Every structure is written in structure tokens, then in C-alpha cells.
Amino acid sequence: MKNEKNSVEKQSSVKQGAKFSGSLGYILAVAGSAVGLGNIWRFPYLAAKYGGGMFLLVYLILMLTFGYALMMSETALGRMTGKSPVGAFQSFGNKKWLKVGGWINAIIPILIAPYYCVIGGWVVKYLFEYLRGNSTELSTDGYFTTFISDSLSAEICFAIFAIMGFSVIVAGVKHGIENVSKIVMPMLVVLAVITAIYSVTRPGAWEGVKYFLIPNFKNFSIMTVVAAMGQMFYSLSLAMGILYTYGSYLKKDADIEKSTKQVEVFDTGIAVLAGLMIIPAVFAFSGGDMKTLQAGPSLMFITLPKVFESMGMPRIIGSVFFFMVLFAALTSAISLFETSVATFVDELGLSRTKSSFLMLGIVLLLGTASVLGFGAWDFVTVLGMSILDFFDFLTNSLMMPISALFTCVLILRVVGRDKIAEEVKLSSRFKRQKLYDIVIKYFAPAFLIIIFISSIASVFGWIKI
Ligand code: TRP
């Protein structure tokens, strides 16, 4: 749903002076990119798996410190240089590490998009089945596992989702999507609130509410922090160049601090709602059994159909809900595609059409590998993970800390915190400047290194996941 990110558009928008004013348009564009499967599908399963309230607490702390500092930095750097990440890094010199820093930011969305579409495909399947009135089947045990191990149907759903996203890119109807999303996103919030209230009031659900909202230090492990950190990057679309690009479209008088805060509140609000929809329901339907809580990526697809089935009118509720999730997922996917296409146009000098097809090729190729990983190739594991989980781990737990570290080093060694502050203060009071300084200077670099090492250690089994 973003109206940015390819050089042709960029030039024309600059020519017409049609930059984001920084108010509603910008916030909606960033929120549309931010709110997606990350909030509704990824956050609840990670919270369930990595310690409930403890995960939530760590997530909130990280978001208000790191998330805040990185969002501010990326947006300010984008606006300062007027460029997307590869260009933004290189506008500070031709050193090799600047090139690497820009590229690692640009490559992450290219690797996320394929598996994002695979999950988008699962949403397509569930929507389709609800529309057909198959709600009872969807709520039976084992339905989801059977579906994803049937590679052909999973592949078809994945291709439908990917092609829907690309049609929007190629047809250039993003503005239409933006207008629709102004209606659909608020509807999603209303439906999520209703479902959450229903879910929380089920018999036995209260234990789940407590598990999700009250931190229990017994549930803390280093993996809680690693997972929360990866999720924060993922959910806010951080450490992958998106905000550089958005920032480059921002007017000099747009209040960066205010819009950052609003996006944080909105994004986290949706994630917490999704948690309240799903986690208490897990307790109501399975008594909080550990195995169900650890279900991982399948959690949303297994628990929610049971909730809808017991709510009455499952066909209607399920259809409306998965339609909205599909919409939120599509807007995010489109933004992932746009960013990647813009990188090809700007850095490889390809035409927009060629770039779009190149990206479609990459998505279909890597996405198919993820689909097969649950079916025909289910014997293939990378470092003990399924192919889809591996891509998720590679981008979120390994590449994003490195990419964020590059941004920190760029600010500390080259740009200078004072320059960032100057840029922010063109339009904001920068109330949290002290916090920003401490995070960027000490906390962030040390912490990112620890996270990176812990991720590697967990892969090799040196620490328990
Ligand atoms: N933030 C999105 C979500 O929560 C997912 C996402 C990750 C994304 N990286 C992105 C979206 C880049 C757009 C662009 O679902």
C-alpha cells in the first residue's frame, strides 16, 4: 500500500513536490507496511512459545528503546539523504563496508518476501474453505498439517497469493489499495476486539490471559530475548531498509518523532490484540498444554478455527476474519515487493518490468522450496529447521542484527549522533534524545552482538531454544 520506492516514481514525486506531509498519509503508509502477518500470525505464536508475559515484557522494553532508536535513525537517515538504503549508505563515501551495509538492508526483504507469500497462501486457503462453508473441517485436529504436507495445493495457494501481490505492482493500483485499506484496517481492529473478548471469556481462558500478560521469570531464557528482538525488527519492518525509503519521501517539516510513536502504538496494539485472540483460546481448548503452546507457525491456523467454530456462525466470522488477514498480508507483501523491485531498478539498472519479473522469479523459486519443505522434501532440514523456518531464522535472527549494527556504526563512526539530532529537530522536539543517545551509543551495539552470537549458539545447540 505504499506509494513510494522505485526511482521512476520517486523522481516524479519529487518533481511534483508530492512528498508525504508526515501526517496521516505517512502514518498509514508505514502502518500498512508494518501491520501484517507479523502481528497476527507471528507475534502470538512466538509469545506462546517463548514465555508468554515474559516475552511480552521483553518485547515492549525492546520496542520502546531499540525499536524507537532504530526507527528514528532509519527515518532520519532516509530523509537526510533522500535515498533508499544502498544509496543512503553510499552517500557517506565509497568505503566497502558502506556498500555491504546498504546491501544487507536491501537483501533482507528479498529473502522475506518468498516465505511471506507461502504463509499468505495458507491464509488464501483458509479464506476459500470458509467461503465454501467448510468451517467444521478446518477446526478438526490435523487439518492444517495435512494441508501443508500436500505440496500441490499449498503451492497453488502460494502462487495465487504471490500473483495477486504482483498484479498490484504491475498494474500500479496501489493508490486504490490504500483507499480500501483505510476502511479494511479499522474493520480488522473491530473484529479482532470482538474475537479477543469472546476468546478471553471462554471457560478456562483466564489462565491464558494470565500467561500472556503476567511475566513469570521462570519463563525467561536468552531465546526469549533473541525471539523478541527478531520479532520487533520484523513487525516494525526495521533493519531492512524500508524506513530509509519511507523517510526519503518525507517532507522536512514532518514530525518524525510523532509518527514513529504512532506507528509503534498501532503496530503493538494489533499484536497484543492478536495475542489475546489466540493465546487464551489455546488454554480454553487445550488446557494450556505445553505442546500446543509450542506449536509455532501453525498456531493461528489450528486454534482460531476452533474458536470460530464454537462462537457460532463460523462460516461468516471465519470468512470475514481471513479476508482481513489476507488484506493486511497483501499490503505488507506489496510493500516487500516494491522495496525489492526498487533495489533492482536503482542498483542493477533494470527496467521496472524486468525487475518485477526477476523478483517474481525469486519469490516463486524460494517460496516453492519453503512449500516443499513441509511436503515432498520434508526430509530436508537446514540446521535442524524446516526450509520456511530457516528463512525466517536467517533473516530475523541473523541478518537483521547485523543490518541494525551497520546502521549503528554508520551513525556512530560516520554521520554522528548530532547530525541525526539536527535532522530530527528540523521538525520535532526530540523529547527522548537522551534515551536515543544512550541506546545508539552503548546499548545497541553491545546488545546486537550478543543477540547475534546467541542466535548462532542456539543453532549449534550450545544453548537451549
Ligand atoms: N512488518 C510486516 C508484518 O508485520 C512484515 C514485514 C517484514 C514487512 N518486513 C517487511 C512488510 C518489509 C513490508 C516491508 O507482517
XYZ file of C-alpha atoms and ligand atoms in Angstrom:
480
model
C 0.000 0.000 0.000
C 2.917 2.225 -0.248
C 3.249 4.989 -2.711
C 6.975 5.053 -2.888
C 10.041 3.165 -3.768
C 11.002 2.992 -7.298
C 13.179 5.505 -8.908
C 10.696 6.425 -11.621
C 8.003 7.125 -9.100
C 10.490 8.748 -6.832
C 11.639 11.197 -9.441
C 8.133 12.090 -10.442
C 7.017 12.524 -6.878
C 9.941 14.788 -6.199
C 9.188 16.762 -9.343
C 5.613 17.322 -8.356
C 6.635 18.000 -4.791
C 4.222 15.261 -3.786
C 6.022 14.123 -0.677
C 4.391 12.722 2.396
C 3.219 15.595 4.530
C 4.132 13.499 7.543
C 0.652 13.348 8.884
C -1.981 10.754 8.249
C -0.800 9.657 4.811
C 2.661 8.782 6.030
C 1.493 7.068 9.183
C -0.990 4.971 7.249
C 1.631 4.014 4.685
C 4.152 2.927 7.312
C 1.473 1.233 9.409
C 0.196 -0.630 6.353
C 3.654 -1.988 5.756
C 4.136 -2.761 9.428
C 0.804 -4.394 10.229
C 0.609 -7.765 8.598
C 1.209 -11.419 9.255
C 3.901 -10.404 11.706
C 1.311 -9.070 14.108
C -1.474 -11.577 13.661
C 0.360 -14.787 12.907
C 3.958 -14.436 14.123
C 3.645 -12.485 17.362
C 1.096 -14.778 19.097
C 2.986 -17.968 18.312
C 6.295 -16.550 19.495
C 4.683 -15.192 22.665
C 3.095 -18.571 23.336
C 6.355 -20.399 22.731
C 8.871 -18.120 24.407
C 7.410 -17.391 27.790
C 4.078 -15.540 27.499
C 4.117 -12.466 29.752
C 7.892 -12.564 29.924
C 8.091 -12.388 26.143
C 5.590 -9.528 26.089
C 7.560 -7.570 28.680
C 10.876 -8.041 26.885
C 9.216 -7.141 23.593
C 7.767 -3.908 24.993
C 11.080 -2.859 26.543
C 12.969 -3.560 23.341
C 10.428 -1.730 21.236
C 10.470 1.393 23.367
C 14.280 1.558 23.431
C 15.814 -0.154 20.407
C 12.792 -0.063 18.176
C 12.362 3.610 18.869
C 16.021 4.491 18.308
C 16.295 2.469 15.116
C 13.073 3.749 13.640
C 14.146 7.314 14.309
C 17.612 6.681 12.873
C 16.460 4.996 9.703
C 13.773 7.573 9.004
C 16.134 10.476 9.682
C 18.895 8.959 7.510
C 16.417 8.394 4.700
C 15.149 11.944 4.871
C 18.649 13.384 5.214
C 19.993 11.591 2.141
C 16.761 11.350 0.147
C 17.730 7.779 -0.779
C 16.813 4.170 -0.132
C 19.373 2.093 1.838
C 22.041 1.214 -0.726
C 22.183 4.819 -1.910
C 21.835 6.232 1.592
C 24.876 4.319 2.880
C 26.918 5.230 -0.173
C 26.137 8.897 0.072
C 28.557 8.851 3.021
C 31.528 7.599 0.978
C 32.687 4.684 -1.174
C 34.177 2.534 1.528
C 33.483 -1.123 1.084
C 31.680 -1.615 4.377
C 29.217 1.128 3.449
C 28.348 -0.842 0.366
C 27.921 -4.029 2.385
C 25.793 -2.185 4.953
C 23.439 -0.846 2.321
C 23.132 -4.163 0.557
C 22.415 -6.239 3.613
C 19.497 -3.903 4.325
C 18.293 -4.329 0.758
C 18.644 -8.119 0.592
C 16.551 -8.917 3.673
C 13.158 -8.039 2.104
C 14.121 -10.096 -0.960
C 14.571 -13.131 1.292
C 11.486 -12.470 3.417
C 9.051 -11.987 0.517
C 9.058 -15.634 -0.699
C 8.193 -17.282 2.591
C 5.819 -14.446 3.470
C 3.856 -15.432 0.357
C 3.785 -19.072 1.434
C 2.020 -18.079 4.637
C -0.146 -15.691 2.618
C -1.110 -18.797 0.642
C -2.237 -20.579 3.825
C -4.485 -17.588 4.517
C -5.882 -17.831 0.976
C -6.686 -21.497 1.559
C -8.472 -20.866 4.856
C -10.479 -17.984 3.379
C -11.502 -20.152 0.456
C -12.581 -23.029 2.688
C -14.576 -20.728 4.974
C -16.333 -19.203 1.981
C -17.239 -22.698 0.804
C -18.689 -23.495 4.203
C -16.038 -25.990 5.269
C -15.579 -24.477 8.705
C -16.095 -27.718 10.638
C -13.364 -29.476 8.724
C -10.972 -26.590 9.322
C -11.454 -26.946 13.050
C -10.626 -30.635 13.179
C -7.297 -31.822 14.530
C -4.686 -32.498 11.918
C -6.358 -30.495 9.145
C -3.597 -27.952 8.920
C -0.751 -30.463 8.895
C -2.439 -32.487 6.204
C -2.938 -29.366 4.120
C 0.655 -28.116 4.249
C 2.084 -31.534 3.553
C 0.036 -31.676 0.356
C 2.596 -29.733 -1.669
C 0.413 -29.263 -4.721
C -2.459 -27.450 -3.029
C -0.087 -25.448 -0.830
C 1.856 -24.455 -3.934
C -1.291 -23.361 -5.766
C -2.407 -21.199 -2.831
C 1.094 -19.745 -2.540
C 1.164 -18.898 -6.251
C -2.292 -17.281 -6.062
C -1.144 -15.032 -3.232
C 2.153 -14.120 -4.908
C 0.490 -13.366 -8.229
C -2.203 -11.231 -6.567
C 0.536 -9.140 -4.990
C 2.499 -8.813 -8.193
C -0.585 -7.861 -10.227
C -0.985 -4.884 -7.955
C 2.630 -3.917 -8.510
C 2.465 -4.346 -12.264
C -0.949 -2.698 -12.672
C 0.126 0.117 -10.401
C -3.140 0.298 -8.475
C -1.513 0.943 -5.162
C -3.493 4.085 -4.521
C -6.738 2.179 -4.790
C -5.416 -0.308 -2.268
C -4.511 2.495 0.056
C -8.042 3.820 -0.014
C -9.526 0.396 0.613
C -7.142 -0.228 3.468
C -8.387 2.868 5.245
C -11.675 1.022 5.601
C -10.463 -2.550 5.994
C -7.789 -1.918 8.628
C -10.178 -0.302 11.133
C -12.623 -3.150 10.467
C -9.853 -5.603 11.263
C -9.342 -3.874 14.603
C -13.055 -4.063 15.449
C -13.289 -7.737 14.534
C -10.109 -8.500 16.436
C -11.525 -6.786 19.539
C -14.759 -8.795 19.312
C -12.894 -12.078 18.812
C -10.483 -11.261 21.619
C -13.350 -10.540 24.035
C -15.023 -13.784 23.060
C -11.821 -15.736 23.368
C -10.890 -14.250 26.751
C -14.289 -15.078 28.226
C -14.250 -18.788 27.323
C -14.174 -21.173 30.289
C -10.560 -21.898 31.133
C -9.275 -18.974 29.066
C -8.357 -16.853 32.061
C -5.240 -18.944 32.684
C -4.175 -17.999 29.175
C -4.765 -14.308 29.782
C -2.549 -14.561 32.841
C 0.089 -16.499 30.938
C 0.163 -13.874 28.197
C 0.016 -10.720 30.317
C 1.813 -11.521 33.575
C 5.575 -12.005 33.311
C 6.903 -15.070 35.031
C 10.641 -15.045 35.473
C 10.760 -18.793 35.354
C 9.927 -18.498 31.661
C 12.895 -16.299 30.865
C 15.687 -17.553 28.666
C 18.128 -15.897 26.326
C 15.966 -17.163 23.486
C 13.112 -15.025 24.811
C 15.286 -12.013 24.074
C 16.521 -13.320 20.719
C 12.994 -14.090 19.566
C 11.563 -10.809 20.876
C 14.300 -8.856 19.156
C 13.772 -10.596 15.819
C 10.039 -10.096 16.138
C 10.449 -6.414 16.884
C 12.519 -5.908 13.735
C 10.095 -7.949 11.710
C 6.924 -6.359 12.970
C 8.096 -2.773 12.652
C 9.693 -3.574 9.261
C 13.006 -2.413 10.762
C 16.595 -3.190 9.811
C 15.669 -3.890 6.233
C 15.804 -0.575 4.520
C 12.074 0.081 4.442
C 12.175 3.143 6.641
C 15.116 4.663 4.796
C 12.947 4.594 1.715
C 9.900 5.965 3.506
C 11.995 8.633 5.167
C 13.312 9.715 1.792
C 9.744 10.669 0.855
C 9.162 12.653 3.983
C 8.971 16.431 3.958
C 11.428 18.358 6.085
C 8.667 19.673 8.319
C 7.126 16.277 9.038
C 7.304 15.332 12.708
C 9.425 12.159 12.710
C 9.108 11.638 16.435
C 5.344 11.797 16.467
C 4.818 9.491 13.520
C 7.309 6.980 14.948
C 5.334 6.900 18.171
C 2.017 6.440 16.437
C 3.257 3.592 14.292
C 4.724 1.879 17.372
C 1.451 2.165 19.268
C -0.668 0.945 16.373
C 1.600 -1.963 15.477
C 1.960 -3.157 19.057
C -1.752 -2.686 19.716
C -2.656 -5.064 16.897
C -0.065 -7.607 18.002
C -1.345 -7.617 21.596
C -4.932 -7.976 20.370
C -3.917 -10.930 18.237
C -2.210 -12.438 21.277
C -5.411 -12.018 23.291
C -7.371 -13.648 20.498
C -5.192 -16.694 20.226
C -3.360 -17.496 23.482
C -6.358 -17.590 25.870
C -8.137 -19.714 23.271
C -5.276 -22.193 23.337
C -5.825 -22.567 27.080
C -9.592 -22.847 26.700
C -9.312 -25.552 24.080
C -6.294 -27.498 25.236
C -5.913 -26.547 28.886
C -2.623 -24.773 28.182
C -0.871 -27.936 27.249
C 2.788 -27.190 26.542
C 2.855 -28.984 23.232
C 0.067 -26.851 21.809
C 1.707 -23.681 23.107
C 4.912 -24.657 21.331
C 3.093 -25.299 18.048
C 4.939 -22.459 16.329
C 3.930 -21.170 12.906
C 0.785 -23.285 12.762
C -0.768 -21.871 15.938
C -3.087 -19.354 14.275
C -4.311 -21.890 11.764
C -5.067 -24.510 14.372
C -6.532 -22.524 17.253
C -8.621 -19.848 15.586
C -10.819 -22.202 13.550
C -11.746 -23.929 16.823
C -12.648 -20.577 18.384
C -14.749 -19.574 15.388
C -16.485 -22.933 15.339
C -17.577 -22.538 18.931
C -18.611 -18.894 18.505
C -21.449 -19.765 16.162
C -21.708 -18.569 12.566
C -18.197 -19.832 11.870
C -18.609 -19.532 8.128
C -19.287 -15.801 8.221
C -16.868 -14.930 11.000
C -14.106 -17.077 9.542
C -14.584 -15.631 6.076
C -14.551 -12.037 7.284
C -11.556 -12.637 9.535
C -9.381 -14.392 6.982
C -10.371 -11.852 4.358
C -8.994 -9.119 6.590
C -5.846 -11.023 7.429
C -5.383 -11.610 3.721
C -5.739 -7.921 3.102
C -3.238 -6.949 5.794
C -0.832 -9.597 4.473
C -1.198 -8.368 0.906
C -0.468 -4.757 1.759
C 2.705 -5.854 3.533
C 3.688 -8.208 0.717
C 3.215 -5.456 -1.837
C 5.491 -3.246 0.198
C 8.094 -6.039 0.359
C 7.916 -6.464 -3.428
C 8.116 -2.733 -4.070
C 11.221 -2.363 -1.985
C 12.921 -5.241 -3.727
C 11.891 -4.056 -7.185
C 13.160 -0.568 -6.338
C 16.543 -2.040 -5.387
C 16.812 -3.806 -8.745
C 15.780 -0.681 -10.640
C 18.156 1.614 -8.757
C 21.163 -0.630 -8.280
C 21.113 -3.068 -11.205
C 19.758 -0.564 -13.720
C 16.979 -2.923 -14.827
C 13.651 -1.617 -16.099
C 10.712 -1.727 -13.737
C 9.024 -4.524 -15.670
C 12.189 -6.630 -15.819
C 12.785 -6.034 -12.122
C 9.239 -7.095 -11.289
C 9.623 -10.348 -13.201
C 13.030 -11.009 -11.687
C 11.510 -10.592 -8.238
C 8.527 -12.788 -9.135
C 11.012 -15.456 -10.251
C 12.913 -15.265 -6.976
C 9.697 -15.412 -4.965
C 8.376 -18.433 -6.866
C 11.685 -20.267 -6.638
C 12.477 -19.743 -2.964
C 8.807 -19.912 -1.975
C 8.418 -23.277 -3.677
C 11.372 -24.572 -1.679
C 9.581 -23.492 1.505
C 6.358 -25.179 0.379
C 8.144 -28.418 -0.481
C 9.902 -28.337 2.868
C 6.615 -29.336 4.511
C 5.712 -31.917 1.893
C 7.732 -33.721 -0.736
C 11.026 -32.508 0.712
C 10.158 -32.846 4.356
C 13.325 -34.848 4.887
C 15.322 -31.684 4.129
C 16.209 -29.697 7.186
C 18.642 -26.831 7.370
C 20.385 -26.648 10.725
C 17.535 -28.665 12.160
C 14.818 -26.375 10.823
C 12.269 -26.734 8.068
C 13.088 -24.633 4.999
C 10.498 -21.966 5.848
C 11.652 -21.739 9.462
C 15.213 -21.493 8.239
C 14.483 -18.467 6.041
C 12.652 -16.872 8.925
C 15.560 -17.552 11.283
C 18.194 -16.462 8.768
C 16.577 -13.089 8.151
C 15.224 -12.291 11.618
C 17.798 -13.722 13.951
C 21.000 -13.478 11.920
C 20.773 -10.831 9.212
C 18.696 -8.201 10.971
C 21.016 -7.815 13.971
C 23.916 -7.379 11.524
C 21.995 -4.900 9.432
C 20.965 -2.910 12.513
C 24.583 -2.963 13.659
C 25.647 -1.420 10.355
C 23.149 1.380 10.877
C 24.534 1.979 14.385
C 28.117 2.020 13.133
C 27.156 4.352 10.299
C 25.726 6.782 12.827
C 28.499 6.427 15.414
C 31.509 6.440 13.095
C 30.428 8.453 10.086
C 27.304 10.534 10.367
C 27.407 11.473 14.032
C 24.563 11.489 16.524
C 24.459 15.288 16.443
C 23.652 15.241 12.720
C 20.779 12.834 13.315
C 19.547 15.043 16.140
C 19.771 18.059 13.853
C 17.705 16.281 11.219
C 15.076 15.175 13.727
C 14.916 18.612 15.304
C 14.044 20.225 11.988
C 10.535 19.122 12.752
C 10.315 17.505 16.206
C 11.240 18.383 19.749
C 13.141 15.106 20.102
C 11.934 14.599 23.642
C 13.646 11.247 24.011
C 17.051 12.399 22.755
C 18.864 11.260 25.921
C 17.392 7.809 25.626
C 18.236 7.779 21.933
C 21.867 8.677 22.600
C 22.342 6.021 25.250
C 20.712 3.314 23.162
C 22.639 4.044 19.993
C 25.981 4.551 21.669
C 26.197 1.768 24.231
C 23.215 -0.420 24.499
C 22.528 -1.196 20.850
C 25.950 -2.257 19.549
C 26.741 -4.459 22.543
C 23.315 -5.959 22.589
C 23.162 -6.655 18.861
C 26.423 -8.553 19.070
C 25.125 -10.625 21.981
C 21.923 -11.396 20.080
C 23.842 -12.436 17.016
C 26.134 -14.752 18.983
C 23.186 -16.242 20.870
C 21.404 -16.991 17.603
C 24.414 -18.850 16.310
C 24.857 -20.645 19.611
C 21.247 -21.789 19.563
C 21.668 -23.240 16.075
C 24.592 -25.330 17.182
C 22.735 -26.406 20.279
C 25.088 -24.648 22.708
C 22.088 -23.006 24.296
C 18.586 -24.306 24.572
C 15.959 -22.844 22.252
N 6.094 -5.909 9.210
C 5.376 -6.843 8.425
C 4.413 -7.632 9.281
O 4.297 -7.416 10.448
C 6.244 -7.816 7.730
C 7.411 -7.241 7.071
C 8.663 -7.551 7.349
C 7.421 -6.289 6.063
N 9.472 -6.829 6.579
C 8.744 -6.053 5.788
C 6.442 -5.613 5.385
C 9.097 -5.129 4.841
C 6.804 -4.700 4.438
C 8.108 -4.447 4.162
O 3.758 -8.502 8.785
